[in-house]
PDB file of C-alpha atoms in Angstrom:
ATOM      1  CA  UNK L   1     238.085-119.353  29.515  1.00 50.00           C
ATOM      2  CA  UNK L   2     237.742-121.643  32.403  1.00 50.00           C
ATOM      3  CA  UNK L   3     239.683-121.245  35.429  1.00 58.00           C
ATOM      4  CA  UNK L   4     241.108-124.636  37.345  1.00 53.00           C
ATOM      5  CA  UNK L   5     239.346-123.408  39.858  1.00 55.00           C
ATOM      6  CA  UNK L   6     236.066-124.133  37.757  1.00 54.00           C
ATOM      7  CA  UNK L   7     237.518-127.465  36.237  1.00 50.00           C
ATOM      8  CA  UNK L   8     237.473-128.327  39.815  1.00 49.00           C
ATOM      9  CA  UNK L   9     233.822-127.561  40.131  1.00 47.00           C
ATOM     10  CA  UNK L  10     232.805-129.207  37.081  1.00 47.00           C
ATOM     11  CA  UNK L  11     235.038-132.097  37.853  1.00 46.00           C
ATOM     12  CA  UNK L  12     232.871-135.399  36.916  1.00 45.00           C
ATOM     13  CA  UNK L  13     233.100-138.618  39.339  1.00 43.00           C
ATOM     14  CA  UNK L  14     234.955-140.758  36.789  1.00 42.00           C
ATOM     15  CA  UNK L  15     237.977-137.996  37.147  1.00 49.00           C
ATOM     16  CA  UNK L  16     238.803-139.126  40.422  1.00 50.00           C
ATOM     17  CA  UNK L  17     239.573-142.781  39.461  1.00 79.00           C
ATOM     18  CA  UNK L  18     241.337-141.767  36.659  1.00 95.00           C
ATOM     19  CA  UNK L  19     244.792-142.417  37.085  1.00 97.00           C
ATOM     20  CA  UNK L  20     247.457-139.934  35.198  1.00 98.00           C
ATOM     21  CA  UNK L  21     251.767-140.595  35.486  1.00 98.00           C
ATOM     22  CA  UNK L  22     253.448-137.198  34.336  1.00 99.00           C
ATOM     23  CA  UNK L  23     257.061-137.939  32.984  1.00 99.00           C
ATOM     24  CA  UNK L  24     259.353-134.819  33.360  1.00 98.00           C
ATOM     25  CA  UNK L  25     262.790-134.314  34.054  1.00 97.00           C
ATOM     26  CA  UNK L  26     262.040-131.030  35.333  1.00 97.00           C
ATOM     27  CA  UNK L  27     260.939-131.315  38.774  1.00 96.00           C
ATOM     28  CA  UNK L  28     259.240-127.750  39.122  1.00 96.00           C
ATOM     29  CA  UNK L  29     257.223-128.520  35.993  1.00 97.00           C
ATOM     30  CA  UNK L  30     256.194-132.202  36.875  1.00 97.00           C
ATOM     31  CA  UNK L  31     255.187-131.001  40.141  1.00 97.00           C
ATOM     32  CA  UNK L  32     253.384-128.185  38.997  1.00 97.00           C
ATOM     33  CA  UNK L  33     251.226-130.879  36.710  1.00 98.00           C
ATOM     34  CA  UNK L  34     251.004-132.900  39.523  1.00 98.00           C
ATOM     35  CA  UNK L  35     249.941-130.461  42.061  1.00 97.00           C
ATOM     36  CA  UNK L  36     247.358-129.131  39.251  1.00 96.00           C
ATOM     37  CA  UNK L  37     246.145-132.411  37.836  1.00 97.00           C
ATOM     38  CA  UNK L  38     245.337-133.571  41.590  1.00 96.00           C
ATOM     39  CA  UNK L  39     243.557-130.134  42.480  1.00 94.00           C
ATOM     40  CA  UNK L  40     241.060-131.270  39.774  1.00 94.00           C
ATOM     41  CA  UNK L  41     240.653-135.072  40.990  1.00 94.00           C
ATOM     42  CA  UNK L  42     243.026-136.884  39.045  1.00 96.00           C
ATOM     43  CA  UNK L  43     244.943-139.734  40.842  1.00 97.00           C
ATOM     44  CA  UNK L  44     249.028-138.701  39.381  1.00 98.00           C
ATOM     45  CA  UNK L  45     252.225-140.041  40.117  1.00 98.00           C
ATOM     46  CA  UNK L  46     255.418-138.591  38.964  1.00 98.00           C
ATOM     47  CA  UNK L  47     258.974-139.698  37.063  1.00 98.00           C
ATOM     48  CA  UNK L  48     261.870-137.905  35.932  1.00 98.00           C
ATOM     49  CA  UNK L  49     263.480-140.807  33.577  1.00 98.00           C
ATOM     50  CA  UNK L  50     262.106-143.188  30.929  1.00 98.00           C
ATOM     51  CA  UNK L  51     263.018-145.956  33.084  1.00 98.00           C
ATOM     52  CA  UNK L  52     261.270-144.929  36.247  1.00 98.00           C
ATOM     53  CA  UNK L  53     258.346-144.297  34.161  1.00 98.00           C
ATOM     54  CA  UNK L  54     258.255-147.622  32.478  1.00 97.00           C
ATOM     55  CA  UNK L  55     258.474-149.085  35.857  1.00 97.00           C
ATOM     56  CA  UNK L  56     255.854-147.007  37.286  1.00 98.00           C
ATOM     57  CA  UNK L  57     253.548-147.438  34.392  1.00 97.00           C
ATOM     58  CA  UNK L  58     253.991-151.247  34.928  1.00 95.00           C
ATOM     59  CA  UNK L  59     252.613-150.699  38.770  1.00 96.00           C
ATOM     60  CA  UNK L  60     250.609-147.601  38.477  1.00 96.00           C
ATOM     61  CA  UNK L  61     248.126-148.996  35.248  1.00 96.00           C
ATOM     62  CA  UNK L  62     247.931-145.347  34.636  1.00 97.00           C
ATOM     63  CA  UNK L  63     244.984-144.124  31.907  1.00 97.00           C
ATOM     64  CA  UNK L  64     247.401-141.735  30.457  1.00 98.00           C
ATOM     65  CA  UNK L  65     250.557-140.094  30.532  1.00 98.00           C
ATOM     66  CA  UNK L  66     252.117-136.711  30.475  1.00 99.00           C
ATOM     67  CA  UNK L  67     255.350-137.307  28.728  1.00 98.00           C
ATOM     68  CA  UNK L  68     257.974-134.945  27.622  1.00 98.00           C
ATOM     69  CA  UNK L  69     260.271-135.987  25.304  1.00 98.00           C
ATOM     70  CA  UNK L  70     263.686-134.634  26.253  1.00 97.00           C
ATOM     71  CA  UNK L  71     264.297-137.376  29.113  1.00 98.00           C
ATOM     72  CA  UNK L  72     268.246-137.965  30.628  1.00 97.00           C
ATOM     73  CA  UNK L  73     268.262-141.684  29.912  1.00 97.00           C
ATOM     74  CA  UNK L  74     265.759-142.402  26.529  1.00 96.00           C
ATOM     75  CA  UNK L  75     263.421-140.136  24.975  1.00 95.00           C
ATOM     76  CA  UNK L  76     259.584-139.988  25.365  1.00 98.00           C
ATOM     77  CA  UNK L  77     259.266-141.524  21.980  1.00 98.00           C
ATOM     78  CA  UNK L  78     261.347-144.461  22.899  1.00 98.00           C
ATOM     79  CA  UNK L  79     259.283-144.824  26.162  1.00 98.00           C
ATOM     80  CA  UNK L  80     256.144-144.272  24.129  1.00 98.00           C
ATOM     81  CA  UNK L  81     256.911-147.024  21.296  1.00 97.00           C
ATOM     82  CA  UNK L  82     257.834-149.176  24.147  1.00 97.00           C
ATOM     83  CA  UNK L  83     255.006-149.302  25.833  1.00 96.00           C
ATOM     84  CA  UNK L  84     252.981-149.623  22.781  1.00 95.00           C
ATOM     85  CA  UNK L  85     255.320-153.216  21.497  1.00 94.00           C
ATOM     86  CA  UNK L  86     254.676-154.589  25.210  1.00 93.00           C
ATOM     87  CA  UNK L  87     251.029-153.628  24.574  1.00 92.00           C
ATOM     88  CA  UNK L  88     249.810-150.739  26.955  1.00 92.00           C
ATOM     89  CA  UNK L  89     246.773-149.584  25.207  1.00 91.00           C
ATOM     90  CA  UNK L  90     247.305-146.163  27.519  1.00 96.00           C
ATOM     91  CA  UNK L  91     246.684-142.545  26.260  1.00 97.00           C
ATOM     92  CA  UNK L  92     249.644-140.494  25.657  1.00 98.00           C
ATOM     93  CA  UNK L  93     250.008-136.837  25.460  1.00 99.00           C
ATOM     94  CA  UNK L  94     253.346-135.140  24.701  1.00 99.00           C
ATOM     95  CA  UNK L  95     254.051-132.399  26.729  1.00 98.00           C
ATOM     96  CA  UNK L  96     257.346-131.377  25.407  1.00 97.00           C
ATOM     97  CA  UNK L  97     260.247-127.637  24.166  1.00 97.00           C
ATOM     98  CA  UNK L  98     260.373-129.389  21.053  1.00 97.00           C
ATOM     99  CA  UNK L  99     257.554-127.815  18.861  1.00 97.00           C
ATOM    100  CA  UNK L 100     258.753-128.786  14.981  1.00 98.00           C
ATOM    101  CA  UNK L 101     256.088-130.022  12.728  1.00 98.00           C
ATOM    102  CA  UNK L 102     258.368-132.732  12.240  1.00 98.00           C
ATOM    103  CA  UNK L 103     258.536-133.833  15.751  1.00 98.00           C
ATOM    104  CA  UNK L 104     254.895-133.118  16.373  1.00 98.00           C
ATOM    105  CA  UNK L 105     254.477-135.653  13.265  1.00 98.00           C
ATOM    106  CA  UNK L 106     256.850-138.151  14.564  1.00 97.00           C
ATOM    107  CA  UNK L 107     255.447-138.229  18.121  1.00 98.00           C
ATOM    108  CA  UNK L 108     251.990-138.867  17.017  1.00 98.00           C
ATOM    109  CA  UNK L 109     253.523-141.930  14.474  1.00 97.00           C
ATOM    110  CA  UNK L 110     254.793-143.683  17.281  1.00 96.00           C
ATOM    111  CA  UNK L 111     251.058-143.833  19.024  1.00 95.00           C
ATOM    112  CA  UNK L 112     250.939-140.534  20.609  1.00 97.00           C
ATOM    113  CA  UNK L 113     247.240-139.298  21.103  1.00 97.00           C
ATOM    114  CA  UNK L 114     248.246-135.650  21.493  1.00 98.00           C
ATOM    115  CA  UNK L 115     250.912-133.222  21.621  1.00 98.00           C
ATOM    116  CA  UNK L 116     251.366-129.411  23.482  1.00 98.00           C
ATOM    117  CA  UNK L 117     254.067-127.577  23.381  1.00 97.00           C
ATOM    118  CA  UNK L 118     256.159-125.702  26.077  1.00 97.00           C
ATOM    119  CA  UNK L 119     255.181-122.832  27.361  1.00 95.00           C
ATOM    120  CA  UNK L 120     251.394-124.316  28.171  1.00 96.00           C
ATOM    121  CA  UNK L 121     248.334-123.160  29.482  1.00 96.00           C
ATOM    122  CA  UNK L 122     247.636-125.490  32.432  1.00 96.00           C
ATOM    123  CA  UNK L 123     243.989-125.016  31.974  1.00 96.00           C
ATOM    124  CA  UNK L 124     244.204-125.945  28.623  1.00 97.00           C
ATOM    125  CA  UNK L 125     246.286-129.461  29.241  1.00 97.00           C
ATOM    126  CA  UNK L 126     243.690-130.298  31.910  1.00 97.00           C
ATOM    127  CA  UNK L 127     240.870-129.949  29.154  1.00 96.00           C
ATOM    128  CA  UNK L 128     243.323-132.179  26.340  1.00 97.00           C
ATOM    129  CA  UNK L 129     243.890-134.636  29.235  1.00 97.00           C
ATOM    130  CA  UNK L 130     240.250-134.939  29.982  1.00 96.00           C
ATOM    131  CA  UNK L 131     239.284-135.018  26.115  1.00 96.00           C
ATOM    132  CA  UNK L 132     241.985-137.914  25.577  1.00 97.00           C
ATOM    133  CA  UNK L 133     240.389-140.008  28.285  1.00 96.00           C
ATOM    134  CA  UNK L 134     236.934-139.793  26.673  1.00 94.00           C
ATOM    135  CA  UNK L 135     237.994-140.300  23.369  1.00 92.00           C
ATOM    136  CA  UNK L 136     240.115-143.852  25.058  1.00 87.00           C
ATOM    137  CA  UNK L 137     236.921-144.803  26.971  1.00 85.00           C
ATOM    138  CA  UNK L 138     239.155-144.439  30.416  1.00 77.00           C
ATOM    139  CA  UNK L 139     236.239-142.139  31.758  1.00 73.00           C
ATOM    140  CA  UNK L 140     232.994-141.462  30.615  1.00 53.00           C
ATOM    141  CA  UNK L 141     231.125-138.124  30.809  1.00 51.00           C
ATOM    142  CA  UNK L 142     227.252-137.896  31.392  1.00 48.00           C
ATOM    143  CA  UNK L 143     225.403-135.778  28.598  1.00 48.00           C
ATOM    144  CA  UNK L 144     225.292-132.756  31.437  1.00 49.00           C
ATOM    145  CA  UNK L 145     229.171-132.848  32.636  1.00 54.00           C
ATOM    146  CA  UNK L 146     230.446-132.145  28.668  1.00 59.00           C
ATOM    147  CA  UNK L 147     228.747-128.634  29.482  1.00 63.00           C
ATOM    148  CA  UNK L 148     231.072-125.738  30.727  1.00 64.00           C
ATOM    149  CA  UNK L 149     229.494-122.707  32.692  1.00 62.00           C
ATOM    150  CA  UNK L 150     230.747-119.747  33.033  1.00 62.00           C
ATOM    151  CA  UNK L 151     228.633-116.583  34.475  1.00 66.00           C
ATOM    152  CA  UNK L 152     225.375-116.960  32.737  1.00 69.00           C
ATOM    153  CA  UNK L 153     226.812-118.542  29.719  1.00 68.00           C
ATOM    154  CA  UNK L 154     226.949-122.787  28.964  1.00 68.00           C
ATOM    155  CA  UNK L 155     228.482-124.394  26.996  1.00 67.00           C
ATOM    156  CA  UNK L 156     227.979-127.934  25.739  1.00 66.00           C
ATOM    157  CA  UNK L 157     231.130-129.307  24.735  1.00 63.00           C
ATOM    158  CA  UNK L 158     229.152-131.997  22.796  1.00 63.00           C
ATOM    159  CA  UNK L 159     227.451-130.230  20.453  1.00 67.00           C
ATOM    160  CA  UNK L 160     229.228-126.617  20.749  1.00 64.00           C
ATOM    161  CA  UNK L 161     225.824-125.168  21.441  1.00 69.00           C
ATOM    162  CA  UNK L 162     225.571-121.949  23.832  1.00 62.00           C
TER     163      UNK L 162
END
């Protein structure tokens, strides 16, 4: 499993340009993302409401967002389909408690690219957000930085080859 200590070392060059807005009304959790996200080389801001987010997303041009659902003033979905009808082509991940297949189902309908579940693995929404960004063309990974190392192992996330 890779650390985010080793995310950090493997970080590629497009990371640090790569601008990320986690939505969370949950200040110990968005900062947590935030603090995590920038350890790695990600440029993040933060917002606790729909509204700031939509305002921030407006300013920020973000790549992608972090976006729980359960939001005081609107929920992420209604942020989400929002940005999608003004026609913000950015990469959304979900990041919310509620984990029915119905929700899942309905968050990805409304132009969500992904969607974890609370409790996370921080290591594992770093590697999701980084996926998502290559799959939207906001970064691009040389052949050798899809490869993860660990001890003498190497893996190339391209091709799944040891």
């Amino acid at each position: 499993m890779t650390t985010l200590k080793e995310a950090k070392a493997s970080t590629d060059q497009s990371t640090a340009t790569s601008r990320i807005l986690v939505v969370d009304d949950e200040n110990s959790i968005s900062e947590l993302i935030a603090t995590s996200l920038k350890f790695v080389g990600f440029d993040v801001r933060t917002a606790a409401t729909g509204a700031a987010a939509l305002q921030i997303a407006e300013e920020f041009k973000p790549h992608a967002l972090v976006l729980d659902v359960m939001l005081p003033d609107q929920n992420g979905f209604e942020v989400c389909r929002q940005l999608r009808s003004e026609g913000h082509n950015v990469g959304v991940l979900f990041l919310t408690a509620r984990d029915t297949v119905e929700d899942k189902i309905a968050g990805l309908t409304i132009g969500g690219d992904d969607y974890v579940t609370k409790p996370f693995s921080l290591e594992e929404l770093v590697a999701r957000l980084r996926a998502l960004l290559r799959r939207t063309g906001a970064i691009e990974v040389a052949p050798d930085e899809e490869k993860i190392r660990f001890a003498d192992l190497e893996l190339n996330e391209a091709t799944h080859e040891v």
